PDB file of C-alpha atoms and ligand atoms in Angstrom:
ATOM      1  CA  MET E  21     -37.686   2.988 133.441  1.00 79.00           C
ATOM      2  CA  GLU E  22     -34.078   1.785 133.994  1.00 88.00           C
ATOM      3  CA  GLY E  23     -33.942  -1.030 136.655  1.00 95.00           C
ATOM      4  CA  LEU E  24     -37.659  -1.537 136.832  1.00 97.00           C
ATOM      5  CA  GLY E  25     -38.105  -4.929 135.574  1.00 96.00           C
ATOM      6  CA  GLU E  26     -35.048  -6.160 137.574  1.00 97.00           C
ATOM      7  CA  ALA E  27     -36.504  -4.753 140.728  1.00 98.00           C
ATOM      8  CA  ALA E  28     -39.915  -6.375 140.017  1.00 98.00           C
ATOM      9  CA  ARG E  29     -38.135  -9.684 139.328  1.00 98.00           C
ATOM     10  CA  LEU E  30     -36.503  -9.337 142.856  1.00 98.00           C
ATOM     11  CA  VAL E  31     -39.719  -8.814 144.496  1.00 98.00           C
ATOM     12  CA  ARG E  32     -41.551 -11.592 142.728  1.00 98.00           C
ATOM     13  CA  ALA E  33     -39.047 -13.966 143.999  1.00 98.00           C
ATOM     14  CA  ALA E  34     -38.902 -12.605 147.592  1.00 98.00           C
ATOM     15  CA  ARG E  35     -40.993 -14.439 150.295  1.00 98.00           C
ATOM     16  CA  ARG E  36     -40.009 -12.571 153.470  1.00 98.00           C
ATOM     17  CA  GLY E  37     -38.798  -9.193 151.927  1.00 98.00           C
ATOM     18  CA  VAL E  38     -38.774  -6.105 153.909  1.00 98.00           C
ATOM     19  CA  ALA E  39     -39.561  -2.585 152.963  1.00 98.00           C
ATOM     20  CA  PHE E  40     -37.805   0.151 154.699  1.00 98.00           C
ATOM     21  CA  THR E  41     -39.407   3.682 154.070  1.00 98.00           C
ATOM     22  CA  GLY E  42     -38.510   7.244 154.758  1.00 97.00           C
ATOM     23  CA  ALA E  43     -40.129  10.514 154.348  1.00 95.00           C
ATOM     24  CA  GLY E  44     -39.937  10.365 150.532  1.00 97.00           C
ATOM     25  CA  VAL E  45     -42.610   7.571 150.312  1.00 98.00           C
ATOM     26  CA  SER E  46     -45.192  10.280 151.894  1.00 97.00           C
ATOM     27  CA  ALA E  47     -44.111  13.147 149.723  1.00 96.00           C
ATOM     28  CA  GLU E  48     -46.732  12.498 147.287  1.00 97.00           C
ATOM     29  CA  SER E  49     -49.320  12.301 150.142  1.00 97.00           C
ATOM     30  CA  GLY E  50     -48.430  16.092 150.815  1.00 93.00           C
ATOM     31  CA  ILE E  51     -46.399  15.443 153.853  1.00 91.00           C
ATOM     32  CA  ARG E  52     -42.989  17.261 153.461  1.00 81.00           C
ATOM     33  CA  THR E  53     -39.539  15.548 153.817  1.00 78.00           C
ATOM     34  CA  PHE E  54     -37.086  17.068 156.189  1.00 70.00           C
ATOM     35  CA  ARG E  55     -34.218  17.165 153.830  1.00 63.00           C
ATOM     36  CA  GLY E  56     -34.228  17.724 150.078  1.00 57.00           C
ATOM     37  CA  GLU E  57     -35.520  20.566 148.008  1.00 54.00           C
ATOM     38  CA  ASN E  58     -38.793  21.023 149.466  1.00 58.00           C
ATOM     39  CA  GLY E  59     -37.548  20.028 152.981  1.00 59.00           C
ATOM     40  CA  LEU E  60     -39.088  21.109 156.066  1.00 57.00           C
ATOM     41  CA  TRP E  61     -36.021  22.144 157.609  1.00 55.00           C
ATOM     42  CA  LYS E  62     -35.561  24.916 155.125  1.00 56.00           C
ATOM     43  CA  GLN E  63     -38.738  26.693 157.120  1.00 61.00           C
ATOM     44  CA  TYR E  64     -38.449  25.669 160.753  1.00 65.00           C
ATOM     45  CA  ASP E  65     -35.522  25.184 162.700  1.00 73.00           C
ATOM     46  CA  PRO E  66     -35.257  21.461 163.681  1.00 66.00           C
ATOM     47  CA  VAL E  67     -33.237  22.066 166.637  1.00 66.00           C
ATOM     48  CA  LYS E  68     -35.964  23.996 168.410  1.00 69.00           C
ATOM     49  CA  THR E  69     -38.851  22.169 167.223  1.00 80.00           C
ATOM     50  CA  ALA E  70     -37.747  18.600 167.710  1.00 85.00           C
ATOM     51  CA  THR E  71     -34.799  18.460 170.167  1.00 91.00           C
ATOM     52  CA  LEU E  72     -35.774  17.077 173.733  1.00 94.00           C
ATOM     53  CA  SER E  73     -33.774  19.476 175.802  1.00 93.00           C
ATOM     54  CA  TYR E  74     -35.571  22.432 173.837  1.00 91.00           C
ATOM     55  CA  PHE E  75     -38.602  20.781 174.306  1.00 93.00           C
ATOM     56  CA  LEU E  76     -38.338  20.284 178.013  1.00 94.00           C
ATOM     57  CA  LYS E  77     -37.284  23.867 178.448  1.00 92.00           C
ATOM     58  CA  ASP E  78     -39.967  25.421 176.371  1.00 91.00           C
ATOM     59  CA  PRO E  79     -42.761  23.105 175.191  1.00 94.00           C
ATOM     60  CA  ALA E  80     -44.940  25.887 173.875  1.00 92.00           C
ATOM     61  CA  VAL E  81     -42.747  26.594 170.917  1.00 87.00           C
ATOM     62  CA  TYR E  82     -42.991  22.782 169.961  1.00 91.00           C
ATOM     63  CA  TRP E  83     -46.657  22.716 170.221  1.00 93.00           C
ATOM     64  CA  MET E  84     -47.025  26.059 168.270  1.00 88.00           C
ATOM     65  CA  VAL E  85     -45.631  24.306 165.149  1.00 86.00           C
ATOM     66  CA  SER E  86     -47.133  20.965 165.877  1.00 90.00           C
ATOM     67  CA  ARG E  87     -50.751  22.360 166.101  1.00 91.00           C
ATOM     68  CA  GLU E  88     -50.517  23.474 162.660  1.00 87.00           C
ATOM     69  CA  ARG E  89     -48.672  20.472 161.147  1.00 87.00           C
ATOM     70  CA  TRP E  90     -51.148  18.018 162.933  1.00 91.00           C
ATOM     71  CA  HIS E  91     -53.936  19.094 160.337  1.00 90.00           C
ATOM     72  CA  THR E  92     -51.761  18.193 157.576  1.00 90.00           C
ATOM     73  CA  TYR E  93     -50.910  14.838 159.239  1.00 91.00           C
ATOM     74  CA  ARG E  94     -54.563  13.940 160.091  1.00 92.00           C
ATOM     75  CA  GLU E  95     -55.960  14.983 156.695  1.00 95.00           C
ATOM     76  CA  ALA E  96     -52.983  13.115 154.689  1.00 97.00           C
ATOM     77  CA  GLN E  97     -53.909   9.837 152.695  1.00 98.00           C
ATOM     78  CA  PRO E  98     -51.885   7.110 151.483  1.00 98.00           C
ATOM     79  CA  ASN E  99     -50.543   7.428 147.860  1.00 98.00           C
ATOM     80  CA  PRO E 100     -50.324   4.658 145.448  1.00 98.00           C
ATOM     81  CA  GLY E 101     -46.600   3.888 146.847  1.00 98.00           C
ATOM     82  CA  HIS E 102     -48.075   2.915 150.449  1.00 98.00           C
ATOM     83  CA  TYR E 103     -51.014   1.018 148.622  1.00 98.00           C
ATOM     84  CA  ALA E 104     -48.397  -0.961 146.506  1.00 98.00           C
ATOM     85  CA  LEU E 105     -46.380  -2.067 149.589  1.00 98.00           C
ATOM     86  CA  ALA E 106     -49.638  -3.083 151.398  1.00 98.00           C
ATOM     87  CA  ALA E 107     -50.573  -5.267 148.464  1.00 98.00           C
ATOM     88  CA  LEU E 108     -46.981  -6.682 148.349  1.00 98.00           C
ATOM     89  CA  GLU E 109     -47.454  -7.916 151.876  1.00 98.00           C
ATOM     90  CA  GLU E 110     -50.732  -9.326 150.976  1.00 97.00           C
ATOM     91  CA  LEU E 111     -49.390 -11.152 148.142  1.00 97.00           C
ATOM     92  CA  GLY E 112     -46.672 -12.817 150.265  1.00 97.00           C
ATOM     93  CA  HIS E 113     -43.587 -10.926 148.878  1.00 98.00           C
ATOM     94  CA  LEU E 114     -43.071  -8.725 151.976  1.00 98.00           C
ATOM     95  CA  ALA E 115     -42.764  -9.790 155.657  1.00 98.00           C
ATOM     96  CA  GLY E 116     -43.554  -6.420 156.682  1.00 98.00           C
ATOM     97  CA  VAL E 117     -42.544  -2.723 156.470  1.00 98.00           C
ATOM     98  CA  VAL E 118     -40.083  -0.868 158.704  1.00 98.00           C
ATOM     99  CA  THR E 119     -40.559   2.748 158.615  1.00 98.00           C
ATOM    100  CA  GLN E 120     -38.891   6.111 159.842  1.00 96.00           C
ATOM    101  CA  ASN E 121     -42.190   8.000 159.288  1.00 96.00           C
ATOM    102  CA  THR E 122     -44.437   9.068 162.438  1.00 95.00           C
ATOM    103  CA  ASP E 123     -47.370   9.729 159.828  1.00 96.00           C
ATOM    104  CA  SER E 124     -49.359   6.564 160.154  1.00 97.00           C
ATOM    105  CA  LEU E 125     -49.830   6.455 156.408  1.00 98.00           C
ATOM    106  CA  HIS E 126     -48.833   2.762 155.982  1.00 98.00           C
ATOM    107  CA  LEU E 127     -51.472   1.921 158.515  1.00 98.00           C
ATOM    108  CA  LYS E 128     -54.184   3.935 156.675  1.00 98.00           C
ATOM    109  CA  ALA E 129     -52.950   1.860 153.506  1.00 98.00           C
ATOM    110  CA  GLY E 130     -53.515  -1.351 155.162  1.00 98.00           C
ATOM    111  CA  SER E 131     -49.974  -2.737 155.958  1.00 98.00           C
ATOM    112  CA  GLN E 132     -50.163  -5.409 158.391  1.00 98.00           C
ATOM    113  CA  ARG E 133     -46.808  -5.908 160.005  1.00 98.00           C
ATOM    114  CA  LEU E 134     -45.505  -2.184 160.471  1.00 98.00           C
ATOM    115  CA  VAL E 135     -42.437  -1.272 162.634  1.00 98.00           C
ATOM    116  CA  GLU E 136     -42.402   2.544 163.432  1.00 98.00           C
ATOM    117  CA  LEU E 137     -38.825   3.267 164.353  1.00 96.00           C
ATOM    118  CA  HIS E 138     -39.398   7.103 165.098  1.00 95.00           C
ATOM    119  CA  GLY E 139     -42.605   6.441 167.016  1.00 96.00           C
ATOM    120  CA  ASN E 140     -45.958   7.896 165.917  1.00 95.00           C
ATOM    121  CA  GLY E 141     -47.987  10.811 166.352  1.00 94.00           C
ATOM    122  CA  ARG E 142     -51.166   8.835 167.466  1.00 95.00           C
ATOM    123  CA  THR E 143     -50.534   9.047 171.242  1.00 96.00           C
ATOM    124  CA  VAL E 144     -49.164  11.896 173.501  1.00 98.00           C
ATOM    125  CA  ARG E 145     -47.142  10.612 176.636  1.00 97.00           C
ATOM    126  CA  CYS E 146     -46.143  12.368 179.820  1.00 98.00           C
ATOM    127  CA  LEU E 147     -42.442  11.970 180.374  1.00 96.00           C
ATOM    128  CA  ASP E 148     -43.158  12.873 184.060  1.00 97.00           C
ATOM    129  CA  CYS E 149     -45.595  10.425 185.315  1.00 98.00           C
ATOM    130  CA  GLY E 150     -46.039   8.216 182.118  1.00 97.00           C
ATOM    131  CA  ALA E 151     -49.690   8.706 181.609  1.00 98.00           C
ATOM    132  CA  SER E 152     -50.972   8.704 177.782  1.00 97.00           C
ATOM    133  CA  GLU E 153     -54.013   9.922 175.850  1.00 96.00           C
ATOM    134  CA  PRO E 154     -54.760  10.218 172.162  1.00 97.00           C
ATOM    135  CA  ARG E 155     -53.365  13.388 170.187  1.00 96.00           C
ATOM    136  CA  SER E 156     -56.919  14.205 169.327  1.00 95.00           C
ATOM    137  CA  GLU E 157     -57.603  14.998 172.832  1.00 96.00           C
ATOM    138  CA  VAL E 158     -54.564  17.118 173.384  1.00 97.00           C
ATOM    139  CA  GLN E 159     -55.161  18.993 170.004  1.00 96.00           C
ATOM    140  CA  ALA E 160     -58.612  19.680 171.157  1.00 94.00           C
ATOM    141  CA  ARG E 161     -57.269  21.851 174.225  1.00 95.00           C
ATOM    142  CA  LEU E 162     -54.336  23.521 172.292  1.00 94.00           C
ATOM    143  CA  GLU E 163     -56.352  26.508 171.213  1.00 89.00           C
ATOM    144  CA  SER E 164     -56.892  27.582 174.808  1.00 93.00           C
ATOM    145  CA  GLU E 165     -53.914  25.791 176.478  1.00 95.00           C
ATOM    146  CA  LEU E 166     -50.159  26.458 175.224  1.00 94.00           C
ATOM    147  CA  PRO E 167     -48.489  24.486 176.410  1.00 96.00           C
ATOM    148  CA  PRO E 168     -50.811  21.520 177.073  1.00 97.00           C
ATOM    149  CA  HIS E 169     -50.851  20.187 180.588  1.00 97.00           C
ATOM    150  CA  CYS E 170     -50.731  16.357 181.724  1.00 97.00           C
ATOM    151  CA  ARG E 171     -54.543  15.520 182.500  1.00 96.00           C
ATOM    152  CA  THR E 172     -53.013  13.205 185.178  1.00 97.00           C
ATOM    153  CA  CYS E 173     -50.260  15.121 187.062  1.00 98.00           C
ATOM    154  CA  GLY E 174     -50.536  18.461 185.719  1.00 97.00           C
ATOM    155  CA  GLY E 175     -47.179  18.890 184.562  1.00 97.00           C
ATOM    156  CA  ILE E 176     -46.033  20.429 181.159  1.00 96.00           C
ATOM    157  CA  HIS E 177     -43.925  17.417 179.998  1.00 96.00           C
ATOM    158  CA  ILE E 178     -46.392  15.792 177.778  1.00 97.00           C
ATOM    159  CA  LYS E 179     -45.054  14.701 174.338  1.00 97.00           C
ATOM    160  CA  PRO E 180     -46.214  12.958 171.245  1.00 96.00           C
ATOM    161  CA  ALA E 181     -44.622   9.435 170.922  1.00 96.00           C
ATOM    162  CA  VAL E 182     -42.237  10.350 168.231  1.00 95.00           C
ATOM    163  CA  VAL E 183     -38.452  10.111 168.596  1.00 95.00           C
ATOM    164  CA  PHE E 184     -36.974  13.524 168.938  1.00 94.00           C
ATOM    165  CA  PHE E 185     -33.296  14.393 168.730  1.00 90.00           C
ATOM    166  CA  GLY E 186     -31.709  13.477 171.863  1.00 91.00           C
ATOM    167  CA  GLU E 187     -33.966  10.626 172.357  1.00 94.00           C
ATOM    168  CA  SER E 188     -33.187   6.897 171.844  1.00 94.00           C
ATOM    169  CA  LEU E 189     -35.055   4.883 169.464  1.00 94.00           C
ATOM    170  CA  PRO E 190     -37.787   2.539 171.334  1.00 94.00           C
ATOM    171  CA  PRO E 191     -35.902  -0.693 171.973  1.00 95.00           C
ATOM    172  CA  ALA E 192     -38.563  -2.766 170.855  1.00 97.00           C
ATOM    173  CA  ALA E 193     -38.996  -1.423 167.358  1.00 97.00           C
ATOM    174  CA  ILE E 194     -35.190  -1.365 166.805  1.00 96.00           C
ATOM    175  CA  THR E 195     -34.954  -5.267 167.902  1.00 97.00           C
ATOM    176  CA  GLU E 196     -37.994  -6.121 165.689  1.00 98.00           C
ATOM    177  CA  ALA E 197     -36.656  -4.315 162.701  1.00 98.00           C
ATOM    178  CA  MET E 198     -33.258  -5.829 162.945  1.00 97.00           C
ATOM    179  CA  GLY E 199     -34.851  -9.113 163.466  1.00 98.00           C
ATOM    180  CA  LEU E 200     -36.796  -8.611 160.257  1.00 98.00           C
ATOM    181  CA  ALA E 201     -33.425  -7.512 158.530  1.00 98.00           C
ATOM    182  CA  ARG E 202     -31.658 -10.623 159.800  1.00 98.00           C
ATOM    183  CA  GLU E 203     -34.227 -12.993 158.100  1.00 98.00           C
ATOM    184  CA  CYS E 204     -35.344 -11.018 154.822  1.00 98.00           C
ATOM    185  CA  ASP E 205     -34.511 -12.263 151.569  1.00 98.00           C
ATOM    186  CA  LEU E 206     -34.873  -8.752 149.945  1.00 98.00           C
ATOM    187  CA  MET E 207     -34.539  -5.392 151.247  1.00 98.00           C
ATOM    188  CA  LEU E 208     -36.687  -2.619 149.280  1.00 98.00           C
ATOM    189  CA  VAL E 209     -35.783   0.806 150.562  1.00 98.00           C
ATOM    190  CA  VAL E 210     -38.082   3.829 149.499  1.00 98.00           C
ATOM    191  CA  GLY E 211     -37.644   7.499 150.012  1.00 98.00           C
ATOM    192  CA  SER E 212     -35.164   7.565 152.432  1.00 97.00           C
ATOM    193  CA  SER E 213     -31.813   9.919 152.330  1.00 95.00           C
ATOM    194  CA  LEU E 214     -30.174   6.614 154.494  1.00 94.00           C
ATOM    195  CA  GLY E 215     -28.589   9.449 156.389  1.00 86.00           C
ATOM    196  CA  VAL E 216     -30.246   9.023 159.772  1.00 82.00           C
ATOM    197  CA  PHE E 217     -28.888   6.477 162.190  1.00 81.00           C
ATOM    198  CA  PRO E 218     -29.243   3.939 163.781  1.00 86.00           C
ATOM    199  CA  ALA E 219     -32.174   3.694 161.459  1.00 86.00           C
ATOM    200  CA  ALA E 220     -30.135   3.233 158.045  1.00 92.00           C
ATOM    201  CA  GLU E 221     -28.523   0.209 160.030  1.00 95.00           C
ATOM    202  CA  VAL E 222     -31.628  -1.888 159.291  1.00 97.00           C
ATOM    203  CA  PRO E 223     -30.984  -1.948 155.279  1.00 97.00           C
ATOM    204  CA  LEU E 224     -27.131  -2.003 155.905  1.00 97.00           C
ATOM    205  CA  LEU E 225     -27.632  -5.361 157.973  1.00 97.00           C
ATOM    206  CA  ALA E 226     -29.456  -7.030 155.232  1.00 98.00           C
ATOM    207  CA  ALA E 227     -27.049  -5.997 152.463  1.00 97.00           C
ATOM    208  CA  GLU E 228     -24.241  -7.075 154.520  1.00 96.00           C
ATOM    209  CA  ARG E 229     -25.856 -10.490 154.928  1.00 96.00           C
ATOM    210  CA  GLY E 230     -26.248 -10.517 151.154  1.00 97.00           C
ATOM    211  CA  ALA E 231     -29.895 -10.041 150.786  1.00 98.00           C
ATOM    212  CA  PRO E 232     -30.623  -8.232 147.545  1.00 98.00           C
ATOM    213  CA  LEU E 233     -30.960  -4.423 147.992  1.00 98.00           C
ATOM    214  CA  VAL E 234     -33.555  -2.652 145.930  1.00 98.00           C
ATOM    215  CA  ILE E 235     -33.486   1.365 146.306  1.00 98.00           C
ATOM    216  CA  VAL E 236     -36.314   3.350 144.840  1.00 98.00           C
ATOM    217  CA  ASN E 237     -35.590   7.189 145.571  1.00 98.00           C
ATOM    218  CA  ASP E 238     -35.422  10.083 143.502  1.00 96.00           C
ATOM    219  CA  GLU E 239     -31.945  11.187 144.376  1.00 96.00           C
ATOM    220  CA  PRO E 240     -28.846   9.261 145.216  1.00 97.00           C
ATOM    221  CA  THR E 241     -28.168   7.540 148.667  1.00 96.00           C
ATOM    222  CA  PRO E 242     -25.072   6.386 150.454  1.00 95.00           C
ATOM    223  CA  LEU E 243     -26.154   2.650 150.104  1.00 96.00           C
ATOM    224  CA  ASP E 244     -26.634   2.998 146.262  1.00 96.00           C
ATOM    225  CA  GLU E 245     -23.157   1.054 145.502  1.00 96.00           C
ATOM    226  CA  LEU E 246     -24.289  -1.838 147.628  1.00 96.00           C
ATOM    227  CA  ALA E 247     -27.629  -2.189 146.002  1.00 97.00           C
ATOM    228  CA  ALA E 248     -28.635  -4.911 143.282  1.00 98.00           C
ATOM    229  CA  VAL E 249     -30.776  -2.257 141.689  1.00 98.00           C
ATOM    230  CA  VAL E 250     -31.477   1.364 142.091  1.00 98.00           C
ATOM    231  CA  VAL E 251     -34.821   2.784 140.378  1.00 98.00           C
ATOM    232  CA  ARG E 252     -34.615   6.481 140.474  1.00 98.00           C
ATOM    233  CA  GLY E 253     -37.884   8.532 140.447  1.00 97.00           C
ATOM    234  CA  ARG E 254     -40.994   9.010 142.596  1.00 98.00           C
ATOM    235  CA  SER E 255     -42.281   6.009 144.802  1.00 98.00           C
ATOM    236  CA  GLY E 256     -45.893   6.769 144.148  1.00 98.00           C
ATOM    237  CA  GLU E 257     -45.154   6.207 140.340  1.00 98.00           C
ATOM    238  CA  ILE E 258     -42.594   3.198 140.671  1.00 98.00           C
ATOM    239  CA  LEU E 259     -44.013   1.051 143.581  1.00 98.00           C
ATOM    240  CA  PRO E 260     -47.307   0.418 141.599  1.00 98.00           C
ATOM    241  CA  GLN E 261     -45.458  -0.720 138.764  1.00 98.00           C
ATOM    242  CA  ILE E 262     -43.166  -3.075 140.514  1.00 98.00           C
ATOM    243  CA  GLN E 263     -46.467  -4.354 142.036  1.00 97.00           C
ATOM    244  CA  LEU E 264     -48.056  -4.823 138.616  1.00 97.00           C
ATOM    245  CA  LEU E 265     -44.849  -6.434 137.391  1.00 95.00           C
ATOM    246  CA  ALA E 266     -44.265  -8.611 140.103  1.00 93.00           C
ATOM    247  CA  GLY E 267     -47.606 -10.314 139.557  1.00 83.00           C
ATOM    248  CA  GLY E 268     -49.911  -8.285 141.746  1.00 70.00           C
TER     249      GLY E 268
HETATM  250  P1  NAD R  29     -35.343  12.494 154.687  1.00 82.13           P
HETATM  251  O1  NAD R  29     -36.468  13.457 154.450  1.00 82.13           O
HETATM  252  O2  NAD R  29     -33.995  12.405 155.052  1.00 82.13           O
HETATM  253  O3  NAD R  29     -35.014  11.832 153.013  1.00 82.13           O
HETATM  254  C1  NAD R  29     -36.099  11.475 152.399  1.00 82.13           C
HETATM  255  C2  NAD R  29     -35.590  11.038 150.943  1.00 82.13           C
HETATM  256  O4  NAD R  29     -36.843  10.577 149.972  1.00 82.13           O
HETATM  257  C3  NAD R  29     -34.678  12.034 149.906  1.00 82.13           C
HETATM  258  O5  NAD R  29     -33.643  11.464 149.733  1.00 82.13           O
HETATM  259  C4  NAD R  29     -35.721  12.695 149.037  1.00 82.13           C
HETATM  260  O6  NAD R  29     -34.980  12.955 148.039  1.00 82.13           O
HETATM  261  C5  NAD R  29     -36.558  11.309 148.837  1.00 82.13           C
HETATM  262  N1  NAD R  29     -37.888  11.511 148.002  1.00 82.13           N
HETATM  263  C6  NAD R  29     -38.664  12.726 148.065  1.00 82.13           C
HETATM  264  N2  NAD R  29     -39.574  12.599 147.593  1.00 82.13           N
HETATM  265  C7  NAD R  29     -39.726  11.200 146.932  1.00 82.13           C
HETATM  266  C8  NAD R  29     -40.510  10.466 146.367  1.00 82.13           C
HETATM  267  N3  NAD R  29     -41.521  10.993 145.647  1.00 82.13           N
HETATM  268  N4  NAD R  29     -40.163   9.294 145.781  1.00 82.13           N
HETATM  269  C9  NAD R  29     -38.896   8.978 146.193  1.00 82.13           C
HETATM  270  N5  NAD R  29     -38.231   9.498 146.799  1.00 82.13           N
HETATM  271  C10 NAD R  29     -38.353  10.684 147.383  1.00 82.13           C
HETATM  272  O7  NAD R  29     -36.140  11.306 155.128  1.00 82.13           O
HETATM  273  P2  NAD R  29     -35.715  10.170 155.801  1.00 82.13           P
HETATM  274  O8  NAD R  29     -34.569   9.356 155.451  1.00 82.13           O
HETATM  275  O9  NAD R  29     -36.943   9.585 156.174  1.00 82.13           O
HETATM  276  O10 NAD R  29     -35.213  10.723 157.482  1.00 82.13           O
HETATM  277  C11 NAD R  29     -35.612  11.917 157.965  1.00 82.13           C
HETATM  278  C12 NAD R  29     -36.278  11.856 159.312  1.00 82.13           C
HETATM  279  O11 NAD R  29     -37.348  12.669 159.231  1.00 82.13           O
HETATM  280  C13 NAD R  29     -36.996  10.437 159.869  1.00 82.13           C
HETATM  281  O12 NAD R  29     -36.260  10.546 161.100  1.00 82.13           O
HETATM  282  C14 NAD R  29     -38.391  10.514 159.784  1.00 82.13           C
HETATM  283  O13 NAD R  29     -38.672  10.111 161.101  1.00 82.13           O
HETATM  284  C15 NAD R  29     -38.708  12.298 159.743  1.00 82.13           C
HETATM  285  N6  NAD R  29     -39.762  12.551 158.977  1.00 82.13           N
HETATM  286  C16 NAD R  29     -40.972  11.876 159.033  1.00 82.13           C
HETATM  287  C17 NAD R  29     -41.938  12.348 157.887  1.00 82.13           C
HETATM  288  C18 NAD R  29     -43.292  11.723 157.959  1.00 82.13           C
HETATM  289  O14 NAD R  29     -43.513  10.894 158.976  1.00 82.13           O
HETATM  290  N7  NAD R  29     -43.824  11.533 156.717  1.00 82.13           N
HETATM  291  C19 NAD R  29     -41.953  13.814 157.180  1.00 82.13           C
HETATM  292  C20 NAD R  29     -40.499  14.111 157.505  1.00 82.13           C
HETATM  293  C21 NAD R  29     -39.570  13.722 158.496  1.00 82.13           C
HETATM  294 ZN1   ZN R  30     -48.160  13.323 183.968  1.00 82.13          ZN
END
């Protein structure tokens, strides 16, 4: 496959590389991407389901969709791409993973240092009183309670700790991701359309500093021309091969 050998050489040489992942890395785990051919947004209106102002007006709409999606997320398992990234960290080539995903699959695969730029679906927080509880507990009462109420204050503005449109990214996560990008000696982008800002500033910063950029994606991205290597195809097939060639 074109670029594979060169990508593996760069990964092997890296001592503090950073992987930057998007929805594409989880596609082979059965979690659909937002954009692209099988994109979720062809089915649901993202404006209604994941925009803060709509959510605040009518949380029941969000929870109705989310109630069904939760099963997919909970049952999803990491694919060989997630495992390869965890192995490359273990082998000392990657310092960590910065992800835009909220599906917890990098955690399930054993990645140690993980920055979740868009939050995660494991926790639900009350926007009114700040209380939080595990998603599994909220899920349990969704059958009889729509929208679910906060256990502490009784309000209806409890929301998963994922970043909605109209919300800013968690500052600590942005700071940590930018710090990794500033220090890295390789930026490995996997399965991201690189069209969502400010998240895409993370690989951009690394490239501007001169760190080699390796892009693994099944379609072209806006940063391809800055890349040292682009490997086109499925990450669940490509990453294990890179890992193998890099000596793991
Ligand atoms: P995106 O949907 O915009 O882009 C995904 C990219 O991956 C596309 O370019 C697509 O062609 C490519 N791709 C799809 N399958 C692939 C595969 N098997 N191998 C390699 N590439 C593949 O996703 P994004 O860039 O992450 O940004 C969209 C936003 O959607 C993010 O903010 C993220 O939080 C959110 N999101 C997360 C999940 C999840 O947690 N798994 C799922 C959908 C959307
Ligand atoms: Zn509350």
